[in-house]
Structure formats: C-alpha cells, structure tokens
mmCIF file of C-alpha atoms in Angstrom:
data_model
loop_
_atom_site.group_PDB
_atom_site.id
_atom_site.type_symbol
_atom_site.label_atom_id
_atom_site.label_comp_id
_atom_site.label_asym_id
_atom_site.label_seq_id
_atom_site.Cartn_x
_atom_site.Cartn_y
_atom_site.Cartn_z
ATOM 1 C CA UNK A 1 -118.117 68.193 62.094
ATOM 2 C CA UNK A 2 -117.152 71.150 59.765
ATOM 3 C CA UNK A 3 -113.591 71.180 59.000
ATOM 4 C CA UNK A 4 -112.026 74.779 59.943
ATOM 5 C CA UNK A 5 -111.026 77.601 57.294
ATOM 6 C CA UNK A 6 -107.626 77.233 56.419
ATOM 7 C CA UNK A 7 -107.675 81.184 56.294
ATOM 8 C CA UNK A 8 -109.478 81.548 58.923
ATOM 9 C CA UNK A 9 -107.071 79.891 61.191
ATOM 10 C CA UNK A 10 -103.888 81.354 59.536
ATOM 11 C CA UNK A 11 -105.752 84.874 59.559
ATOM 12 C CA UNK A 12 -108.857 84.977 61.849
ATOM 13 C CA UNK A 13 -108.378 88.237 64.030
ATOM 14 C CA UNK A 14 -105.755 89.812 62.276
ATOM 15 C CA UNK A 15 -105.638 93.637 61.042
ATOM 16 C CA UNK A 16 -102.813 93.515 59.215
ATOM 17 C CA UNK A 17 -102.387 90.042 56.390
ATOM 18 C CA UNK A 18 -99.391 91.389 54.932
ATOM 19 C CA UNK A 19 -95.971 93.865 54.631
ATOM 20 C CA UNK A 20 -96.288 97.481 54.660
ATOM 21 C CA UNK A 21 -97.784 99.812 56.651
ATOM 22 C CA UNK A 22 -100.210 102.544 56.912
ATOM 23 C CA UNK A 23 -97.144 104.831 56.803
ATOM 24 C CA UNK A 24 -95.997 103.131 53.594
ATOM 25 C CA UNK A 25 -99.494 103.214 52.053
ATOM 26 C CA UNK A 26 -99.376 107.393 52.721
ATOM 27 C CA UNK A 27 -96.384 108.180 51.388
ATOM 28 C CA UNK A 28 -96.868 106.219 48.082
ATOM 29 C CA UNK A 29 -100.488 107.589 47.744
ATOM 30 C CA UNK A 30 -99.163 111.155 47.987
ATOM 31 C CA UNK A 31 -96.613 110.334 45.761
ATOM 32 C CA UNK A 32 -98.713 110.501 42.963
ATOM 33 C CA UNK A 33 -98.966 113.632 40.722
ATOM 34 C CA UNK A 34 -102.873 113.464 41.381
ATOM 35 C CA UNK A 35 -104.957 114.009 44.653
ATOM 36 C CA UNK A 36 -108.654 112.698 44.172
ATOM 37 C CA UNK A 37 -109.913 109.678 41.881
ATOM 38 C CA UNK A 38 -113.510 109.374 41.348
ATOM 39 C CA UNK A 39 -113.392 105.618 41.158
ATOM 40 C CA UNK A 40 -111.007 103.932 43.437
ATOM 41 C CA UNK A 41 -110.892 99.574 43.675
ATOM 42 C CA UNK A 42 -108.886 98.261 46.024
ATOM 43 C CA UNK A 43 -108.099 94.863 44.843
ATOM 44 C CA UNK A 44 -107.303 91.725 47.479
ATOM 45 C CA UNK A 45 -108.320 93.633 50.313
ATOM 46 C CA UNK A 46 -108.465 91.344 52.876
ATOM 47 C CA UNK A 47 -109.304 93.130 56.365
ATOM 48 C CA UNK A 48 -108.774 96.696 54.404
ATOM 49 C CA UNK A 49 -105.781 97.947 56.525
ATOM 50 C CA UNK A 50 -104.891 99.921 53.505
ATOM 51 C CA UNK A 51 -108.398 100.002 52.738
ATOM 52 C CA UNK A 52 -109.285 102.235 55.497
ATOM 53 C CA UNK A 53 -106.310 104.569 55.448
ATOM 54 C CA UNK A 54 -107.122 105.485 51.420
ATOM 55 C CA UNK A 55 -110.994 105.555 52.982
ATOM 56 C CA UNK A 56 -109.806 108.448 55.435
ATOM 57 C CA UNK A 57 -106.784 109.824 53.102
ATOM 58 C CA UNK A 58 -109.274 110.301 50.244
ATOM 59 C CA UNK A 59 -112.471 110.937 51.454
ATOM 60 C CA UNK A 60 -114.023 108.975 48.434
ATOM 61 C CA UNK A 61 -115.786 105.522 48.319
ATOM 62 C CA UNK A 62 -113.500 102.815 47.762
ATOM 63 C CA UNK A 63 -114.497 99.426 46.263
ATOM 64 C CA UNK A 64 -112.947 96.408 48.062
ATOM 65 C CA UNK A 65 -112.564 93.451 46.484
ATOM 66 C CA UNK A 66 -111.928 90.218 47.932
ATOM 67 C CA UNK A 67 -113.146 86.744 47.456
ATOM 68 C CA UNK A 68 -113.034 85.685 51.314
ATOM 69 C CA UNK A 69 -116.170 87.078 52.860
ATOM 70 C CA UNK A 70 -115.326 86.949 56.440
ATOM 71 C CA UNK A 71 -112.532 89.385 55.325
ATOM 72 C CA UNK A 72 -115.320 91.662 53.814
ATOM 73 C CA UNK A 73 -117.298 91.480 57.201
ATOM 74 C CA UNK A 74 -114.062 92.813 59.164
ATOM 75 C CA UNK A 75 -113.521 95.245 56.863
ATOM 76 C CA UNK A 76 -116.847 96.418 57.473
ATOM 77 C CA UNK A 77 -116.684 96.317 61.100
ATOM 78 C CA UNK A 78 -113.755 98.112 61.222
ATOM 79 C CA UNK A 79 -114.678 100.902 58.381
ATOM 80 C CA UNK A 80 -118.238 101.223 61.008
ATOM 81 C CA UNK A 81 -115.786 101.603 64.478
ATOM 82 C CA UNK A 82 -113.320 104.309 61.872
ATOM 83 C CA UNK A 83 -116.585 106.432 60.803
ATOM 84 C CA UNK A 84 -115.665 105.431 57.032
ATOM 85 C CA UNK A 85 -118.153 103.191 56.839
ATOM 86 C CA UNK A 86 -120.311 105.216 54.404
ATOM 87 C CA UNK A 87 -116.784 105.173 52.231
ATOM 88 C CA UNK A 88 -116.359 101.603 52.057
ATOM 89 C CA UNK A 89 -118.485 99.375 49.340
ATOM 90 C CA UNK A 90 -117.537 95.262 50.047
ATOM 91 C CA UNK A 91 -117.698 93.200 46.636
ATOM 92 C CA UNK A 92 -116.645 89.502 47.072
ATOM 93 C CA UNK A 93 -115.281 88.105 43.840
ATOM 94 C CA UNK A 94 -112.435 87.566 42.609
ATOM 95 C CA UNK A 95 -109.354 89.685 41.307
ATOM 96 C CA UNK A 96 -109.156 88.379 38.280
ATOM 97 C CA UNK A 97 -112.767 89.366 37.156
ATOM 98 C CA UNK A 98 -112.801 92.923 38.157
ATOM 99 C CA UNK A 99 -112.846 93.817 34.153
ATOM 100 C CA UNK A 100 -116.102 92.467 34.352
ATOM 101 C CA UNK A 101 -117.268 94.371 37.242
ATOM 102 C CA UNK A 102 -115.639 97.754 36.770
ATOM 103 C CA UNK A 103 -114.405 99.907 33.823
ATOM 104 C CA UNK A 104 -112.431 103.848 33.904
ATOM 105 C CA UNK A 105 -111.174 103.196 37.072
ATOM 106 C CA UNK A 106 -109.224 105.986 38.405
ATOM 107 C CA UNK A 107 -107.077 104.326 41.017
ATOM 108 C CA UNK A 108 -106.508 100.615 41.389
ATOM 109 C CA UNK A 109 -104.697 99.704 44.855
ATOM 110 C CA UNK A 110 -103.381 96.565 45.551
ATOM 111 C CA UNK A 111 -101.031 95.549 48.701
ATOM 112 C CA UNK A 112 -100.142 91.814 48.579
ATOM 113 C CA UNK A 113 -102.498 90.602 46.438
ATOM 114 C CA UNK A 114 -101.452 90.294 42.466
ATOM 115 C CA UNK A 115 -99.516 87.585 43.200
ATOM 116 C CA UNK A 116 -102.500 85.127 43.891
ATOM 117 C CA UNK A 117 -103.477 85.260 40.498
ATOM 118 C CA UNK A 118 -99.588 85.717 39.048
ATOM 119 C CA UNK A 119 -98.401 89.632 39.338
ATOM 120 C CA UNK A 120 -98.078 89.397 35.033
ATOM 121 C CA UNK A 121 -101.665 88.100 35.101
ATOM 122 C CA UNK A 122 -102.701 90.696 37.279
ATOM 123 C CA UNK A 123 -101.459 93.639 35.445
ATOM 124 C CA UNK A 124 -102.344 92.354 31.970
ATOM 125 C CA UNK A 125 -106.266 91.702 33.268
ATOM 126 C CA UNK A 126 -106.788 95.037 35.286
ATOM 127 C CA UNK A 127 -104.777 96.790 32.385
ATOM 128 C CA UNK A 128 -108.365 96.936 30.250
ATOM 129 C CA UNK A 129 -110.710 97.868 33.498
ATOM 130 C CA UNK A 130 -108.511 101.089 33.643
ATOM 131 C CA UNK A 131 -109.398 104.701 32.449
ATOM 132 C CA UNK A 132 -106.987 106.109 29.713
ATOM 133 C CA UNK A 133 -104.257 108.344 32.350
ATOM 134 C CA UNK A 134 -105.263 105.958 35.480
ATOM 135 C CA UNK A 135 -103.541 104.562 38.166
ATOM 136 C CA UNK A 136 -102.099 101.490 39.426
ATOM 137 C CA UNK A 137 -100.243 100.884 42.478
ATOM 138 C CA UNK A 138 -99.581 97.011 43.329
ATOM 139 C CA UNK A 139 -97.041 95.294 45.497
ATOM 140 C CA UNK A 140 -95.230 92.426 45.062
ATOM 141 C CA UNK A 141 -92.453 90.290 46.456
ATOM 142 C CA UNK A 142 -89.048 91.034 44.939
ATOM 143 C CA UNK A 143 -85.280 90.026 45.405
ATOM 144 C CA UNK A 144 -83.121 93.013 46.364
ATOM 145 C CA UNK A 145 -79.958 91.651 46.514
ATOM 146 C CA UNK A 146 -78.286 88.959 43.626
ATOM 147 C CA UNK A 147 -76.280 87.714 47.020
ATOM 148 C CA UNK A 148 -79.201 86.471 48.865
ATOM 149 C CA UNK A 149 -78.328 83.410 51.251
ATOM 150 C CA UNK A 150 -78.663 79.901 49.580
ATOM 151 C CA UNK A 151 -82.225 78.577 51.837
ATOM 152 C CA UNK A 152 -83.951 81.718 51.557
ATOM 153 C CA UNK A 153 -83.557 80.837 47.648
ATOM 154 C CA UNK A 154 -84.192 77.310 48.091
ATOM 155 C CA UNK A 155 -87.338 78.520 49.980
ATOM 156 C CA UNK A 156 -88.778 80.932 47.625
ATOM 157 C CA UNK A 157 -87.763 78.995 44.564
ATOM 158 C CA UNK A 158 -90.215 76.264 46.251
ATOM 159 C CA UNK A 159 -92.906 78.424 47.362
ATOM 160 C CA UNK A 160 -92.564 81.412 45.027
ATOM 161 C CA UNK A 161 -90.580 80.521 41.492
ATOM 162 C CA UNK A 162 -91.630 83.315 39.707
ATOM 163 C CA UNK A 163 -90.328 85.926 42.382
ATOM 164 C CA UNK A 164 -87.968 88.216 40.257
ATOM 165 C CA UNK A 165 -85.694 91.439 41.106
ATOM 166 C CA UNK A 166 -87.330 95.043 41.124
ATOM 167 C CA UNK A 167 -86.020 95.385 37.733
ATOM 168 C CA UNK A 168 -87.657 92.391 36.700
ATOM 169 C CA UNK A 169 -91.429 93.408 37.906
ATOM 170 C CA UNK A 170 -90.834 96.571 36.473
ATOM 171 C CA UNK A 171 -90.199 95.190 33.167
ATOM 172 C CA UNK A 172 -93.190 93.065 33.510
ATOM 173 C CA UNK A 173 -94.989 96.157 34.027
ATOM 174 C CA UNK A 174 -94.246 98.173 31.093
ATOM 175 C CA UNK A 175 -94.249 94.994 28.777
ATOM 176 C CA UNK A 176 -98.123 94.920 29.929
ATOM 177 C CA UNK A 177 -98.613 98.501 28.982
ATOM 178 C CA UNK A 178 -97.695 100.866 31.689
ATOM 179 C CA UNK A 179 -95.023 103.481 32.259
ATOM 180 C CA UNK A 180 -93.470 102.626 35.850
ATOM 181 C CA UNK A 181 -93.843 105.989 38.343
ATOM 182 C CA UNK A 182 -91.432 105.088 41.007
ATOM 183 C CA UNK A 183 -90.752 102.577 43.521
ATOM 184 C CA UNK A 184 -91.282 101.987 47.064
ATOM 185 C CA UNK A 185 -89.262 99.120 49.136
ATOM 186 C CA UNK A 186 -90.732 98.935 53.069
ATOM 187 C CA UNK A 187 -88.264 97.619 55.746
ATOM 188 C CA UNK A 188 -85.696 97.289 53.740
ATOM 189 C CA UNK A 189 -83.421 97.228 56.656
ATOM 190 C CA UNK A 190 -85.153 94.406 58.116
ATOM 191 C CA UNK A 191 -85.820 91.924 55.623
ATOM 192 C CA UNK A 192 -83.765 90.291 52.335
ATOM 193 C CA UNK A 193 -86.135 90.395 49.913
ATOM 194 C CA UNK A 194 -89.992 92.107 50.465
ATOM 195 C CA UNK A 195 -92.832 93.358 48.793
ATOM 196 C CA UNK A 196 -91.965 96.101 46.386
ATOM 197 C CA UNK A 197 -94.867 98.763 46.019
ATOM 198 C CA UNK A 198 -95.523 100.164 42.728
ATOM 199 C CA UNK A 199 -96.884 103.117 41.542
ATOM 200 C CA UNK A 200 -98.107 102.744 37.784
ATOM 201 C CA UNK A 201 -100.772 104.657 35.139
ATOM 202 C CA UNK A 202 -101.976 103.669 31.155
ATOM 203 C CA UNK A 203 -103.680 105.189 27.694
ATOM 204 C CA UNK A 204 -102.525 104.796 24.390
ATOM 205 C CA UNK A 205 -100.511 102.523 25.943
ATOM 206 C CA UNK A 206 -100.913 101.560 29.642
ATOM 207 C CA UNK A 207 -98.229 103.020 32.567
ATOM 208 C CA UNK A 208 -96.743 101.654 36.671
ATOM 209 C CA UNK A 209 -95.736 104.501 40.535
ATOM 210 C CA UNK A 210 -97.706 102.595 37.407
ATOM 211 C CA UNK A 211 -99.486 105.043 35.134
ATOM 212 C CA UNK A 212 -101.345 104.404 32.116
ATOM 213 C CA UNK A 213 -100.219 107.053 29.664
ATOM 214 C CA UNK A 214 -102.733 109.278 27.998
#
C-alpha cells in the first residue's frame, strides 16, 4: 500500500496554499515603477494563484517553479480553463537552484515561498540569477507588533525561530544587496503577525518593493 502525500493531503484541491490575495498581488505588481518584464519566474508556485493573475496582468510567459509536480499539473489545468495557458511554462525543481536554470531575470515573484529554503538564503541565491535594475518581490512571515500574546510566540518560536519584524527582513534584504521599494502587509486587521510582501530590485549592488540598483 502506498503511503499518501503529506502535501497532498494538507493541500490536494486547494487554489489558494497561502496569505494574500489576487487583490494584494495587483496592487503590489502595479506598484512598481515598471510595467512589462521580458523574463518573469515565479518562484514556489504551488497551484499559481498568483501565477495566473501576473499571467493575465502581464500578458507575458511566466516561469513557475516548484518542486511538487502535482502542483505544476494544477497550475496547468487551471492556466488551460483561464486561456493563459500559452503564458504559463511549469519547471519542477527547486528554489534554491534557479541560478542554475535562469540568468537576467526581469521579475522574480515569490508569495510564501522563500521561507522553505530560509528567506536570507533565498535572497542571497536568486540575488546572482537577477538582471542588473531587476526585480524582486517575495513575502514572508513577519511580527508586527513587539506586544504579541505569549503562545503565539511560544508557537512561532517552535515552528518558525527565525521569524523577525518588518524591519528585520528588510534589513536582511539590503544586507544581501538590494534597495527595499516599499512594503505591503495583507489583513492586517485580521491577523497578529502575517506575511509581509516585498517589493525589491539590484545592480552594482542588488535592491527589495526589492530592486536591484543599476
């Protein structure tokens, strides 16, 4: 008997794996002070909720990345039933070797993923797959408040110790070469702490909205 995919049974079916929303995806890709990208990766796709909205937003072919293939397959059946299929190219591998797979990228998206390979890690690695002036927006959990109740602490401190304040990712940011854009912090009202999405680009030295500077 085949044991069952962990992921599969915490994500089989699902749309969405993650915070945000296509709303939140829009407003931060407009945010930036550039409209079209000739090569766009979006990195830990998973079923490519954000996938498809940067797919429609963009009209461009976006590279998703993800190392769980029945991910990939939704993705694609989903990008077939949205008419972006044309605009989607699956790759399943992992994150951390996209520097091996891709160089000048334009715009590098990531929602909810960094983290699996440490959000540092993840911004240090991509940092040399990116085009001098490119783009990188990533989201990651963050504490918003230095008053945050005692278990959610104990929890996170357990399943997340490296978890840090805005500030804190954003430092981690421009220590790995990029110039921070701007912030965006999704249902704020709702929750305690929450992903954080970043904007960022990088050249002579890398940038994070994050930017790497020309």
């Amino acid at each position: 008997m085949t044991a069952p995919d962990p992921l599969e049974l915490l994500f089989g079916g699902m749309g969405k794996l993650g915070p945000g929303s296509d709303a939140d995806t829009l407003q931060v890709l407009r945010s930036l002070p550039q409209a079209q990208f000739d090569l766009v990766v979006d990195a830990g796709c998973g079923a490519g909720r954000q996938t498809l909205v940067l797919a429609k937003a963009l009209v461009a072919t976006i590279h998703a990345v993800d190392s769980h293939q029945p991910f990939l397959d939704e993705l694609r059946r989903r990008a077939e039933d949205a008419g972006v299929g044309s605009h989607i190219q699956a790759h399943c591998m992992d994150i951390s070797d996209i520097p091996a797979v891709f160089s000048s990228i334009d715009l590098l998206w990531s929602e909810g993923a960094a983290y699996n390979i440490g959000f540092a890690n993840a911004l240090a690695r991509w940092a040399s797959a990116l085009r001098s002036g490119g783009f990188v927006v990533v989201s990651e959990l963050a504490w918003l408040s230095d008053a945050a109740p005692a278990a959610a602490r104990d929890f996170f401190r357990a399943g997340y110790p490296d978890m840090k304040p805005t500030s804190g990712n954003n430092r981690l940011a421009e220590l790995a070469g990029y110039r921070v854009l701007g912030t965006r912090i999704p249902c704020r009202e709702r929750l305690g702490s929450t992903t954080t999405t970043k904007c960022w680009s990088r050249a002579p030295r890398p940038s994070p909205v994050i930017r790497m500077p020309r």
